[in-house]
Amino acid sequence: MRPATSICALGLIGLMLASCASAPSYPEPQGSNGQILVDLKGEPKEGVTGPKRREVREDYSTRRESIEKGESFERVDYSDLPDVVVVVDGAPARAAAPSASELEINDDGFSRGQLIAVKAGASAQFTLRNARGSSVHLYGFNAADGSFESEVGAGSLGTVKVSNPGRYDVYCDEDESLHCILFVVESAAWIGDSEDGAFFNDLPPGEYEVTVYPPRLPEWSKKVKVVAGKRTTLTAELTVNNLPKVGK
Amino acid sequence: MTNKMRKLPLLGVALALTVLATAAIKAQLAPSHLPDPLYTKSATFEDGDWKWADSKKGTVKGTVSFSTRRPQQPIVVYLVKLGTDEKAGEQGLYDVPDMIEVSQQGGKFEPSFAVLVRKQKVKFLNDEEKEISHNVYFLGDIEADLGIFDQGESREHDFEEAGEVSVHCSIHKRMDAKFYVAPNPAFAVLEADASSFEIKDVPAGKYKLHTWQKQKRFKDFETTVEVTDAGTTDVTVEMAR
């Protein structure tokens, strides 16, 4: 095989592997139920193309000491926003993947910005892994004054139970700089990186409201009709571009 | 006694009845959110507005108790005239504090926390020393986008509505700040571990006292207080779970 042919063949294999990795396969809809696939499309602010050369060279600071000083020019990666929560209101709740309800606290802070806990029975629960050298006391409130608090010992794994559904701001007594958001849901919910897309299978036909909660960005919401034996695909724009323009 | 003289007392009674009836009708038509009792001298009531400057004023002094450890974070205690909507423009005419400036140097908002009064203006400065663009947008009770501005540029915004505002830059992932926009000038900020407060120059009347917490650790407290002319009203705020 000539070198040029080898390079072409390798390139083709690489492309095939890349396409396999980037396009997750979903089961086909079956029976009398339907599916929803939410494509999560992060869009940077209009007019922002990329870091300027000088910014990249001198100021694209992600070093820990710079961050601690409050100096950071690390950019938002709109191609892969982490910990995006998608809730299908009205759809039957199912146990979320275990990783969706895990939070770790270590020397760098919380391991994630958002997590979900699906309410089954009287309460929902999430697990807290304390990787710090001393015990931590976590607490949270939702808008309706629902609350929880829990203490987990150094190096231990704890289970935190929450009674009321809602969106909770979660804080830590020992380190007040920490903050994450817990969604306690009674409907079908998903959490993941935006490049994956949120897939909901086996939904009874009917009308649902899909709401997307990306960290630090406006919520996105749309009503959708699920039809038996069909997959309904939506594209959620995760962006500030639709906010009212103000200022002078 | 002439007939005319005999009719005079009757005319007087009729006149008094007319004055009383007019006053009663006016009282019925008066907007319910006006200060009670009405101490204002020259306020214009047609628009439902009243002037803080023209009101007789008192003071609210308070102590705050906590049922458990409180975060070392600010708490705002604020007053809203009874029967008015804190989100709407029914809080009277008051002197708006001066505009504040928020720096963005080093990729951070400074100050990163501020308590404003409704209608107060904020100027966001891109005062970076190097050629770096920033964006400012708001989420929460006010959702809006100030656009992108380059080094040396600035944007101003009047906060017309009360409430909690998260401030972010859509370009840089760690640029965040928090504002609380108080509905009117009758508020106090309890910094860190402070547990007492004083709100001066409050127009006399009845108010609902509320709390807002930067890191919510307790149920927000509310109670009714009455402010009297040149008086001091003492109140105890109980922050509990």
PDB file of N, CA and C in Angstrom, chain A residues 11-66:
ATOM      1  N   GLY A  11      -7.334   7.985   7.658  1.00  0.00           N
ATOM      2  CA  GLY A  11      -8.224   9.135   7.833  1.00  0.00           C
ATOM      3  C   GLY A  11      -9.684   8.714   7.827  1.00  0.00           C
ATOM      4  N   LEU A  12      -9.998   7.778   6.870  1.00  0.00           N
ATOM      5  CA  LEU A  12     -11.374   7.293   6.752  1.00  0.00           C
ATOM      6  C   LEU A  12     -11.804   6.555   8.028  1.00  0.00           C
ATOM      7  N   ILE A  13     -10.872   5.707   8.521  1.00  0.00           N
ATOM      8  CA  ILE A  13     -11.178   4.963   9.762  1.00  0.00           C
ATOM      9  C   ILE A  13     -11.385   5.951  10.915  1.00  0.00           C
ATOM     10  N   GLY A  14     -10.517   6.973  10.949  1.00  0.00           N
ATOM     11  CA  GLY A  14     -10.628   7.993  12.007  1.00  0.00           C
ATOM     12  C   GLY A  14     -11.967   8.703  11.963  1.00  0.00           C
ATOM     13  N   LEU A  15     -12.377   9.046  10.731  1.00  0.00           N
ATOM     14  CA  LEU A  15     -13.669   9.731  10.569  1.00  0.00           C
ATOM     15  C   LEU A  15     -14.826   8.844  11.023  1.00  0.00           C
ATOM     16  N   MET A  16     -14.732   7.548  10.665  1.00  0.00           N
ATOM     17  CA  MET A  16     -15.797   6.609  11.052  1.00  0.00           C
ATOM     18  C   MET A  16     -15.871   6.487  12.574  1.00  0.00           C
ATOM     19  N   LEU A  17     -14.677   6.397  13.207  1.00  0.00           N
ATOM     20  CA  LEU A  17     -14.646   6.293  14.671  1.00  0.00           C
ATOM     21  C   LEU A  17     -15.218   7.552  15.321  1.00  0.00           C
ATOM     22  N   ALA A  18     -14.821   8.704  14.732  1.00  0.00           N
ATOM     23  CA  ALA A  18     -15.289   9.979  15.286  1.00  0.00           C
ATOM     24  C   ALA A  18     -16.806  10.089  15.174  1.00  0.00           C
ATOM     25  N   SER A  19     -17.353   9.645  14.017  1.00  0.00           N
ATOM     26  CA  SER A  19     -18.804   9.761  13.837  1.00  0.00           C
ATOM     27  C   SER A  19     -19.542   8.809  14.782  1.00  0.00           C
ATOM     28  N   CYS A  20     -18.917   7.621  15.031  1.00  0.00           N
ATOM     29  CA  CYS A  20     -19.536   6.691  15.989  1.00  0.00           C
ATOM     30  C   CYS A  20     -19.576   7.315  17.374  1.00  0.00           C
ATOM     31  N   ALA A  21     -18.475   8.005  17.730  1.00  0.00           N
ATOM     32  CA  ALA A  21     -18.379   8.566  19.080  1.00  0.00           C
ATOM     33  C   ALA A  21     -19.323   9.742  19.260  1.00  0.00           C
ATOM     34  N   SER A  22     -19.534  10.547  18.201  1.00  0.00           N
ATOM     35  CA  SER A  22     -20.298  11.777  18.382  1.00  0.00           C
ATOM     36  C   SER A  22     -21.798  11.590  18.178  1.00  0.00           C
ATOM     37  N   ALA A  23     -22.211  10.469  17.574  1.00  0.00           N
ATOM     38  CA  ALA A  23     -23.650  10.273  17.327  1.00  0.00           C
ATOM     39  C   ALA A  23     -24.155   9.111  18.176  1.00  0.00           C
ATOM     40  N   PRO A  24     -24.664   9.410  19.368  1.00  0.00           N
ATOM     41  CA  PRO A  24     -25.153   8.310  20.198  1.00  0.00           C
ATOM     42  C   PRO A  24     -26.348   7.637  19.530  1.00  0.00           C
ATOM     43  N   SER A  25     -26.439   6.325  19.681  1.00  0.00           N
ATOM     44  CA  SER A  25     -27.563   5.621  19.053  1.00  0.00           C
ATOM     45  C   SER A  25     -28.670   5.433  20.092  1.00  0.00           C
ATOM     46  N   TYR A  26     -29.879   5.693  19.665  1.00  0.00           N
ATOM     47  CA  TYR A  26     -31.030   5.563  20.558  1.00  0.00           C
ATOM     48  C   TYR A  26     -31.907   4.430  20.052  1.00  0.00           C
ATOM     49  N   PRO A  27     -32.572   3.717  20.960  1.00  0.00           N
ATOM     50  CA  PRO A  27     -33.469   2.650  20.492  1.00  0.00           C
ATOM     51  C   PRO A  27     -34.630   3.235  19.701  1.00  0.00           C
ATOM     52  N   GLU A  28     -35.090   2.476  18.730  1.00  0.00           N
ATOM     53  CA  GLU A  28     -36.235   2.931  17.939  1.00  0.00           C
ATOM     54  C   GLU A  28     -37.508   2.880  18.794  1.00  0.00           C
ATOM     55  N   PRO A  29     -38.444   3.810  18.575  1.00  0.00           N
ATOM     56  CA  PRO A  29     -39.692   3.760  19.349  1.00  0.00           C
ATOM     57  C   PRO A  29     -40.470   2.483  19.068  1.00  0.00           C
ATOM     58  N   GLN A  30     -41.042   1.936  20.119  1.00  0.00           N
ATOM     59  CA  GLN A  30     -41.768   0.675  19.954  1.00  0.00           C
ATOM     60  C   GLN A  30     -43.126   0.748  20.655  1.00  0.00           C
ATOM     61  N   GLY A  31     -44.065  -0.034  20.149  1.00  0.00           N
ATOM     62  CA  GLY A  31     -45.360  -0.180  20.815  1.00  0.00           C
ATOM     63  C   GLY A  31     -46.182   1.092  20.776  1.00  0.00           C
ATOM     64  N   SER A  32     -46.958   1.295  21.813  1.00  0.00           N
ATOM     65  CA  SER A  32     -47.921   2.405  21.822  1.00  0.00           C
ATOM     66  C   SER A  32     -47.348   3.677  22.445  1.00  0.00           C
ATOM     67  N   ASN A  33     -46.069   3.656  22.838  1.00  0.00           N
ATOM     68  CA  ASN A  33     -45.459   4.849  23.428  1.00  0.00           C
ATOM     69  C   ASN A  33     -44.546   5.566  22.442  1.00  0.00           C
ATOM     70  N   GLY A  34     -44.129   6.772  22.802  1.00  0.00           N
ATOM     71  CA  GLY A  34     -43.277   7.570  21.929  1.00  0.00           C
ATOM     72  C   GLY A  34     -42.021   8.035  22.641  1.00  0.00           C
ATOM     73  N   GLN A  35     -41.256   8.897  21.973  1.00  0.00           N
ATOM     74  CA  GLN A  35     -39.974   9.367  22.513  1.00  0.00           C
ATOM     75  C   GLN A  35     -39.820  10.869  22.310  1.00  0.00           C
ATOM     76  N   ILE A  36     -38.950  11.467  23.129  1.00  0.00           N
ATOM     77  CA  ILE A  36     -38.536  12.864  22.917  1.00  0.00           C
ATOM     78  C   ILE A  36     -37.014  12.889  22.917  1.00  0.00           C
ATOM     79  N   LEU A  37     -36.459  13.535  21.910  1.00  0.00           N
ATOM     80  CA  LEU A  37     -35.011  13.770  21.877  1.00  0.00           C
ATOM     81  C   LEU A  37     -34.802  15.286  21.857  1.00  0.00           C
ATOM     82  N   VAL A  38     -34.095  15.808  22.857  1.00  0.00           N
ATOM     83  CA  VAL A  38     -33.849  17.252  22.919  1.00  0.00           C
ATOM     84  C   VAL A  38     -32.397  17.507  22.545  1.00  0.00           C
ATOM     85  N   ASP A  39     -32.222  18.140  21.389  1.00  0.00           N
ATOM     86  CA  ASP A  39     -30.878  18.518  20.944  1.00  0.00           C
ATOM     87  C   ASP A  39     -30.504  19.819  21.655  1.00  0.00           C
ATOM     88  N   LEU A  40     -29.419  19.809  22.405  1.00  0.00           N
ATOM     89  CA  LEU A  40     -29.032  20.969  23.221  1.00  0.00           C
ATOM     90  C   LEU A  40     -27.958  21.762  22.476  1.00  0.00           C
ATOM     91  N   LYS A  41     -28.374  22.918  21.982  1.00  0.00           N
ATOM     92  CA  LYS A  41     -27.489  23.680  21.102  1.00  0.00           C
ATOM     93  C   LYS A  41     -27.021  24.961  21.796  1.00  0.00           C
ATOM     94  N   GLY A  42     -25.791  24.929  22.296  1.00  0.00           N
ATOM     95  CA  GLY A  42     -25.220  26.127  22.916  1.00  0.00           C
ATOM     96  C   GLY A  42     -24.813  27.140  21.868  1.00  0.00           C
ATOM     97  N   GLU A  43     -25.197  28.387  22.085  1.00  0.00           N
ATOM     98  CA  GLU A  43     -24.882  29.458  21.116  1.00  0.00           C
ATOM     99  C   GLU A  43     -24.188  30.584  21.847  1.00  0.00           C
ATOM    100  N   PRO A  44     -22.918  30.894  21.491  1.00  0.00           N
ATOM    101  CA  PRO A  44     -22.281  32.042  22.149  1.00  0.00           C
ATOM    102  C   PRO A  44     -22.973  33.344  21.782  1.00  0.00           C
ATOM    103  N   LYS A  45     -22.659  34.383  22.522  1.00  0.00           N
ATOM    104  CA  LYS A  45     -23.235  35.701  22.264  1.00  0.00           C
ATOM    105  C   LYS A  45     -22.910  36.117  20.842  1.00  0.00           C
ATOM    106  N   GLU A  46     -23.932  36.691  20.179  1.00  0.00           N
ATOM    107  CA  GLU A  46     -23.710  37.166  18.811  1.00  0.00           C
ATOM    108  C   GLU A  46     -22.565  38.165  18.813  1.00  0.00           C
ATOM    109  N   GLY A  47     -21.682  38.019  17.849  1.00  0.00           N
ATOM    110  CA  GLY A  47     -20.566  38.960  17.741  1.00  0.00           C
ATOM    111  C   GLY A  47     -19.303  38.474  18.414  1.00  0.00           C
ATOM    112  N   VAL A  48     -19.391  37.388  19.191  1.00  0.00           N
ATOM    113  CA  VAL A  48     -18.181  36.851  19.813  1.00  0.00           C
ATOM    114  C   VAL A  48     -17.713  35.675  18.979  1.00  0.00           C
ATOM    115  N   THR A  49     -16.533  35.794  18.433  1.00  0.00           N
ATOM    116  CA  THR A  49     -16.042  34.726  17.572  1.00  0.00           C
ATOM    117  C   THR A  49     -15.044  33.839  18.308  1.00  0.00           C
ATOM    118  N   GLY A  50     -14.138  34.423  18.994  1.00  0.00           N
ATOM    119  CA  GLY A  50     -13.129  33.635  19.706  1.00  0.00           C
ATOM    120  C   GLY A  50     -12.203  34.570  20.430  1.00  0.00           C
ATOM    121  N   PRO A  51     -11.353  34.056  21.306  1.00  0.00           N
ATOM    122  CA  PRO A  51     -10.452  34.949  22.032  1.00  0.00           C
ATOM    123  C   PRO A  51      -9.544  35.695  21.059  1.00  0.00           C
ATOM    124  N   LYS A  52      -9.316  36.947  21.361  1.00  0.00           N
ATOM    125  CA  LYS A  52      -8.386  37.694  20.529  1.00  0.00           C
ATOM    126  C   LYS A  52      -6.974  37.170  20.777  1.00  0.00           C
ATOM    127  N   ARG A  53      -6.095  37.361  19.783  1.00  0.00           N
ATOM    128  CA  ARG A  53      -4.765  36.771  19.878  1.00  0.00           C
ATOM    129  C   ARG A  53      -4.064  37.196  21.164  1.00  0.00           C
ATOM    130  N   ARG A  54      -4.161  38.468  21.477  1.00  0.00           N
ATOM    131  CA  ARG A  54      -3.468  38.969  22.661  1.00  0.00           C
ATOM    132  C   ARG A  54      -4.081  38.378  23.938  1.00  0.00           C
ATOM    133  N   GLU A  55      -5.408  38.210  23.888  1.00  0.00           N
ATOM    134  CA  GLU A  55      -6.102  37.641  25.042  1.00  0.00           C
ATOM    135  C   GLU A  55      -5.649  36.200  25.268  1.00  0.00           C
ATOM    136  N   VAL A  56      -5.515  35.451  24.155  1.00  0.00           N
ATOM    137  CA  VAL A  56      -5.091  34.056  24.279  1.00  0.00           C
ATOM    138  C   VAL A  56      -3.685  34.006  24.847  1.00  0.00           C
ATOM    139  N   ARG A  57      -2.824  34.847  24.312  1.00  0.00           N
ATOM    140  CA  ARG A  57      -1.402  34.776  24.676  1.00  0.00           C
ATOM    141  C   ARG A  57      -1.169  35.200  26.116  1.00  0.00           C
ATOM    142  N   GLU A  58      -1.804  36.267  26.537  1.00  0.00           N
ATOM    143  CA  GLU A  58      -1.435  36.852  27.829  1.00  0.00           C
ATOM    144  C   GLU A  58      -2.468  36.661  28.929  1.00  0.00           C
ATOM    145  N   ASP A  59      -3.720  36.531  28.559  1.00  0.00           N
ATOM    146  CA  ASP A  59      -4.746  36.638  29.601  1.00  0.00           C
ATOM    147  C   ASP A  59      -5.671  35.438  29.716  1.00  0.00           C
ATOM    148  N   TYR A  60      -5.440  34.436  28.914  1.00  0.00           N
ATOM    149  CA  TYR A  60      -6.348  33.292  28.975  1.00  0.00           C
ATOM    150  C   TYR A  60      -5.961  32.462  30.194  1.00  0.00           C
ATOM    151  N   SER A  61      -6.193  33.031  31.323  1.00  0.00           N
ATOM    152  CA  SER A  61      -5.649  32.484  32.552  1.00  0.00           C
ATOM    153  C   SER A  61      -6.616  31.497  33.186  1.00  0.00           C
ATOM    154  N   THR A  62      -6.146  30.277  33.328  1.00  0.00           N
ATOM    155  CA  THR A  62      -6.953  29.282  34.040  1.00  0.00           C
ATOM    156  C   THR A  62      -6.145  28.701  35.199  1.00  0.00           C
ATOM    157  N   ARG A  63      -5.031  29.344  35.494  1.00  0.00           N
ATOM    158  CA  ARG A  63      -4.193  28.827  36.585  1.00  0.00           C
ATOM    159  C   ARG A  63      -4.896  29.040  37.919  1.00  0.00           C
ATOM    160  N   ARG A  64      -4.680  28.093  38.819  1.00  0.00           N
ATOM    161  CA  ARG A  64      -5.384  28.128  40.097  1.00  0.00           C
ATOM    162  C   ARG A  64      -5.118  29.433  40.849  1.00  0.00           C
ATOM    163  N   GLU A  65      -3.848  29.880  40.828  1.00  0.00           N
ATOM    164  CA  GLU A  65      -3.537  31.094  41.600  1.00  0.00           C
ATOM    165  C   GLU A  65      -4.256  32.317  41.017  1.00  0.00           C
ATOM    166  N   SER A  66      -4.436  32.291  39.694  1.00  0.00           N
ATOM    167  CA  SER A  66      -5.158  33.407  39.074  1.00  0.00           C
ATOM    168  C   SER A  66      -6.631  33.365  39.451  1.00  0.00           C
TER     169      SER A  66
END
